[in-house]
Amino acid sequence: INQEIVGDFQIMAEEKKATGKIKENELNFKTDIHAVLMGDSVLDTFYWLSDKRRDVRFELDRLLKEDNKNAKCTNLAVDESTIYNVLYGIQPNRGYVRSRAWNKLEPYPVDNAGFVRPLYLVRNLKDPTHVILSIGGNDARAAFASSFNLEGIYKRMMDQGIIDGFERLVTEVTKVVPNIILVIVYHPLVTSCPIFHMLPKASVITELIVRFTPMFLDIAKV
């Protein structure tokens, strides 16, 4: 996923140059990239790794610096985040906070109330050029609490306004950072894990992704 993201950066830059949306010297892939991670555990991966230091932020930062030492990646993603949390804030799970400290990782950028407020933070970054956004999985997981039935889960997510919320989030982010990469899980791997009993069947999760894929694609085209 890291190499694909870096490739997307380069493609986006070349496309904008070709269409005249930016000048040749306005965005230099090798010098100006400041990627910002926003969303959930797809990007805030450290807790689930055997080597917790080599998370997405670390690997993407390393890959970007291969082209230029001034390129960088900032993590504003927080495990367990929903769309609402990226818009308004989340108090990180204490287990993740302790694990970051134990493994000598950079702490979450919390405010005085102990919340990470990703949208506020990205608005106040000095030079972000790209946002990588992965969100929606925990919105689905919240719906699993009421039903494992496909139609029941889908209805609950629609009633909670997932499409409007996602559209609003993308709109707010692109007001600040015009280049946004939307991450979508296109083939979930549901295997034995500590929370396996809390998930519906793999076929139900796959069908949910199929139903919501047009939402991602439509917003990505805007």
CSV table of C-alpha atoms in Angstrom, one decimal:
chain,number,residue,atom,x,y,z
A,1,ILE,CA,0.0,0.0,0.0
A,2,ASN,CA,2.9,2.4,0.7
A,3,GLN,CA,4.4,2.1,-2.8
A,4,GLU,CA,0.9,2.5,-4.3
A,5,ILE,CA,0.4,5.7,-2.4
A,6,VAL,CA,3.7,7.2,-3.4
A,7,GLY,CA,2.9,6.3,-7.0
A,8,ASP,CA,-0.4,8.1,-6.7
A,9,PHE,CA,1.4,11.2,-5.6
A,10,GLN,CA,3.5,11.2,-8.7
A,11,ILE,CA,0.6,10.5,-11.0
A,12,MET,CA,-1.5,13.3,-9.5
A,13,ALA,CA,1.4,15.8,-9.9
A,14,GLU,CA,1.9,14.9,-13.5
A,15,GLU,CA,-1.8,15.0,-14.3
A,16,LYS,CA,-2.1,18.5,-12.9
A,17,LYS,CA,0.9,19.7,-14.8
A,18,ALA,CA,-0.6,18.2,-18.0
A,19,THR,CA,-3.9,19.9,-17.5
A,20,GLY,CA,-2.4,23.3,-16.6
A,21,LYS,CA,-3.9,23.3,-13.1
A,22,ILE,CA,-0.5,24.0,-11.6
A,23,LYS,CA,2.7,25.3,-13.1
A,24,GLU,CA,5.8,23.2,-13.7
A,25,ASN,CA,7.6,24.5,-10.6
A,26,GLU,CA,4.5,24.7,-8.3
A,27,LEU,CA,4.6,21.1,-7.1
A,28,ASN,CA,7.8,19.1,-7.3
A,29,PHE,CA,7.2,15.5,-6.4
A,30,LYS,CA,10.8,15.1,-5.1
A,31,THR,CA,10.9,18.1,-2.8
A,32,ASP,CA,7.5,19.3,-1.8
A,33,ILE,CA,5.5,16.3,-0.5
A,34,HIS,CA,4.1,16.5,3.0
A,35,ALA,CA,1.6,13.6,3.3
A,36,VAL,CA,-0.9,13.6,6.1
A,37,LEU,CA,-2.6,10.4,7.3
A,38,MET,CA,-6.2,10.8,8.5
A,39,GLY,CA,-8.7,8.2,9.6
A,40,ASP,CA,-8.5,4.8,11.2
A,41,SER,CA,-6.3,1.8,11.9
A,42,VAL,CA,-5.7,1.1,8.2
A,43,LEU,CA,-3.3,4.1,8.6
A,44,ASP,CA,-2.7,4.1,12.3
A,45,THR,CA,-1.3,0.6,12.2
A,46,PHE,CA,1.4,0.5,14.8
A,47,TYR,CA,-0.5,-1.4,17.5
A,48,TRP,CA,-1.1,-4.4,15.3
A,49,LEU,CA,2.4,-4.9,14.1
A,50,SER,CA,5.2,-7.1,15.5
A,51,ASP,CA,7.6,-4.2,15.0
A,52,LYS,CA,5.5,-1.3,16.1
A,53,ARG,CA,7.9,1.3,15.0
A,54,ARG,CA,7.5,0.4,11.3
A,55,ASP,CA,3.9,1.6,10.8
A,56,VAL,CA,2.5,3.3,7.8
A,57,ARG,CA,3.8,6.7,8.8
A,58,PHE,CA,7.3,5.4,9.3
A,59,GLU,CA,7.3,3.5,6.0
A,60,LEU,CA,5.8,6.2,3.9
A,61,ASP,CA,8.1,8.8,5.4
A,62,ARG,CA,11.1,6.6,4.6
A,63,LEU,CA,9.9,6.1,1.0
A,64,LEU,CA,9.3,9.8,0.4
A,65,LYS,CA,12.7,10.6,1.8
A,66,GLU,CA,14.4,8.3,-0.7
A,67,ASP,CA,13.6,11.0,-3.3
A,68,ASN,CA,14.2,14.0,-1.0
A,69,LYS,CA,15.2,14.3,2.6
A,70,ASN,CA,12.8,17.2,3.2
A,71,ALA,CA,9.7,15.2,2.3
A,72,LYS,CA,7.7,14.0,5.2
A,73,CYS,CA,4.6,12.2,6.5
A,74,THR,CA,2.5,13.3,9.5
A,75,ASN,CA,0.1,11.0,11.2
A,76,LEU,CA,-3.3,12.4,12.3
A,77,ALA,CA,-5.0,9.0,12.1
A,78,VAL,CA,-6.2,7.3,15.2
A,79,ASP,CA,-7.3,3.7,15.6
A,80,GLU,CA,-11.0,3.2,16.1
A,81,SER,CA,-11.9,6.5,14.5
A,82,THR,CA,-15.3,7.0,12.7
A,83,ILE,CA,-16.2,9.8,10.3
A,84,TYR,CA,-17.6,11.8,13.2
A,85,ASN,CA,-14.3,11.5,15.0
A,86,VAL,CA,-12.2,12.8,12.1
A,87,LEU,CA,-14.6,15.8,11.9
A,88,TYR,CA,-14.8,16.6,15.6
A,89,GLY,CA,-12.2,14.6,17.5
A,90,ILE,CA,-11.5,11.4,19.4
A,91,GLN,CA,-9.9,10.5,22.7
A,92,PRO,CA,-7.4,7.8,21.8
A,93,ASN,CA,-7.8,4.4,23.5
A,94,ARG,CA,-5.5,4.4,26.6
A,95,GLY,CA,-4.0,1.1,25.5
A,96,TYR,CA,-2.8,2.7,22.3
A,97,VAL,CA,-1.5,5.7,24.2
A,98,ARG,CA,0.5,3.5,26.6
A,99,SER,CA,1.8,1.3,23.8
A,100,ARG,CA,3.1,4.4,21.9
A,101,ALA,CA,4.9,5.5,25.0
A,102,TRP,CA,6.3,2.0,25.8
A,103,ASN,CA,7.6,1.7,22.2
A,104,LYS,CA,9.0,5.2,22.2
A,105,LEU,CA,6.8,6.3,19.4
A,106,GLU,CA,5.6,9.9,18.8
A,107,PRO,CA,2.5,10.4,21.0
A,108,TYR,CA,-0.9,11.3,19.6
A,109,PRO,CA,-1.2,15.1,19.1
A,110,VAL,CA,-3.9,15.5,21.8
A,111,ASP,CA,-5.2,18.9,23.0
A,112,ASN,CA,-5.7,19.9,26.6
A,113,ALA,CA,-8.8,17.8,26.9
A,114,GLY,CA,-7.0,14.7,25.7
A,115,PHE,CA,-8.6,14.7,22.2
A,116,VAL,CA,-7.1,14.4,18.8
A,117,ARG,CA,-8.9,16.7,16.4
A,118,PRO,CA,-7.7,15.7,12.9
A,119,LEU,CA,-9.6,18.3,10.9
A,120,TYR,CA,-8.6,21.1,13.2
A,121,LEU,CA,-5.0,19.9,13.1
A,122,VAL,CA,-4.7,19.6,9.4
A,123,ARG,CA,-6.1,23.1,9.0
A,124,ASN,CA,-3.2,24.4,11.2
A,125,LEU,CA,-0.4,22.5,9.6
A,126,LYS,CA,2.1,24.7,7.8
A,127,ASP,CA,2.6,22.9,4.5
A,128,PRO,CA,0.5,19.8,3.8
A,129,THR,CA,0.3,18.8,0.1
A,130,HIS,CA,-1.6,15.5,0.3
A,131,VAL,CA,-4.1,13.9,2.6
A,132,ILE,CA,-4.5,10.1,2.7
A,133,LEU,CA,-7.9,9.3,4.2
A,134,SER,CA,-9.1,5.8,5.3
A,135,ILE,CA,-12.5,5.9,7.1
A,136,GLY,CA,-15.8,4.1,7.3
A,137,GLY,CA,-14.8,0.7,8.7
A,138,ASN,CA,-15.6,1.7,12.3
A,139,ASP,CA,-18.9,3.2,11.2
A,140,ALA,CA,-19.8,-0.2,9.9
A,141,ARG,CA,-18.5,-1.9,13.0
A,142,ALA,CA,-20.8,0.3,15.2
A,143,ALA,CA,-23.7,-1.0,13.1
A,144,PHE,CA,-22.7,-4.6,13.8
A,145,ALA,CA,-23.7,-4.0,17.4
A,146,SER,CA,-27.3,-4.0,16.4
A,147,SER,CA,-27.3,-6.6,13.7
A,148,PHE,CA,-25.3,-9.1,11.7
A,149,ASN,CA,-27.9,-9.1,9.0
A,150,LEU,CA,-26.8,-7.4,5.8
A,151,GLU,CA,-30.0,-5.3,5.3
A,152,GLY,CA,-30.1,-4.4,9.0
A,153,ILE,CA,-26.5,-3.2,8.9
A,154,TYR,CA,-26.9,-1.3,5.6
A,155,LYS,CA,-30.1,0.4,6.9
A,156,ARG,CA,-28.5,1.5,10.1
A,157,MET,CA,-25.5,3.0,8.3
A,158,MET,CA,-27.7,4.8,5.9
A,159,ASP,CA,-29.9,6.1,8.7
A,160,GLN,CA,-26.8,7.4,10.5
A,161,GLY,CA,-26.0,9.5,7.4
A,162,ILE,CA,-22.7,7.8,6.4
A,163,ILE,CA,-22.8,9.1,2.8
A,164,ASP,CA,-23.5,12.7,3.8
A,165,GLY,CA,-20.9,12.5,6.6
A,166,PHE,CA,-18.3,11.2,4.2
A,167,GLU,CA,-19.0,13.8,1.6
A,168,ARG,CA,-18.8,16.6,4.2
A,169,LEU,CA,-15.5,15.2,5.5
A,170,VAL,CA,-13.9,15.1,2.1
A,171,THR,CA,-15.2,18.6,1.3
A,172,GLU,CA,-13.8,20.0,4.5
A,173,VAL,CA,-10.4,18.4,3.9
A,174,THR,CA,-10.1,19.5,0.3
A,175,LYS,CA,-10.8,23.1,1.4
A,176,VAL,CA,-7.4,22.9,3.1
A,177,VAL,CA,-5.5,20.3,1.1
A,178,PRO,CA,-6.6,19.9,-2.5
A,179,ASN,CA,-4.9,16.5,-3.1
A,180,ILE,CA,-6.7,13.7,-1.3
A,181,ILE,CA,-6.2,10.0,-1.7
A,182,LEU,CA,-9.2,7.9,-0.6
A,183,VAL,CA,-8.3,4.4,0.7
A,184,ILE,CA,-10.9,1.7,0.1
A,185,VAL,CA,-10.8,-1.9,1.2
A,186,TYR,CA,-11.8,-3.8,-1.9
A,187,HIS,CA,-11.2,-7.4,-0.7
A,188,PRO,CA,-11.4,-7.9,3.1
A,189,LEU,CA,-9.4,-10.7,4.7
A,190,VAL,CA,-11.6,-12.0,7.5
A,191,THR,CA,-9.6,-14.6,9.4
A,192,SER,CA,-9.3,-15.8,13.0
A,193,CYS,CA,-8.7,-12.9,15.3
A,194,PRO,CA,-9.6,-11.8,18.9
A,195,ILE,CA,-12.7,-10.0,17.7
A,196,PHE,CA,-13.8,-12.6,15.1
A,197,HIS,CA,-17.0,-13.4,17.1
A,198,MET,CA,-17.9,-9.7,16.9
A,199,LEU,CA,-18.0,-9.6,13.1
A,200,PRO,CA,-20.6,-10.8,10.6
A,201,LYS,CA,-19.8,-13.3,8.0
A,202,ALA,CA,-17.1,-12.4,5.4
A,203,SER,CA,-19.7,-12.5,2.7
A,204,VAL,CA,-21.8,-9.8,4.5
A,205,ILE,CA,-18.7,-7.6,4.9
A,206,THR,CA,-17.8,-8.0,1.2
A,207,GLU,CA,-21.4,-7.2,0.1
A,208,LEU,CA,-21.3,-4.0,2.3
A,209,ILE,CA,-18.1,-2.9,0.6
A,210,VAL,CA,-19.8,-3.6,-2.8
A,211,ARG,CA,-22.8,-1.4,-1.9
A,212,PHE,CA,-20.7,1.5,-0.6
A,213,THR,CA,-18.0,1.4,-3.3
A,214,PRO,CA,-20.1,3.8,-5.6
A,215,MET,CA,-20.0,6.4,-2.8
A,216,PHE,CA,-16.2,6.3,-2.7
A,217,LEU,CA,-15.9,6.4,-6.5
A,218,ASP,CA,-18.4,9.2,-6.9
A,219,ILE,CA,-16.7,11.4,-4.3
A,220,ALA,CA,-13.3,10.5,-5.8
A,221,LYS,CA,-14.4,11.9,-9.1
A,222,VAL,CA,-15.3,15.3,-7.8
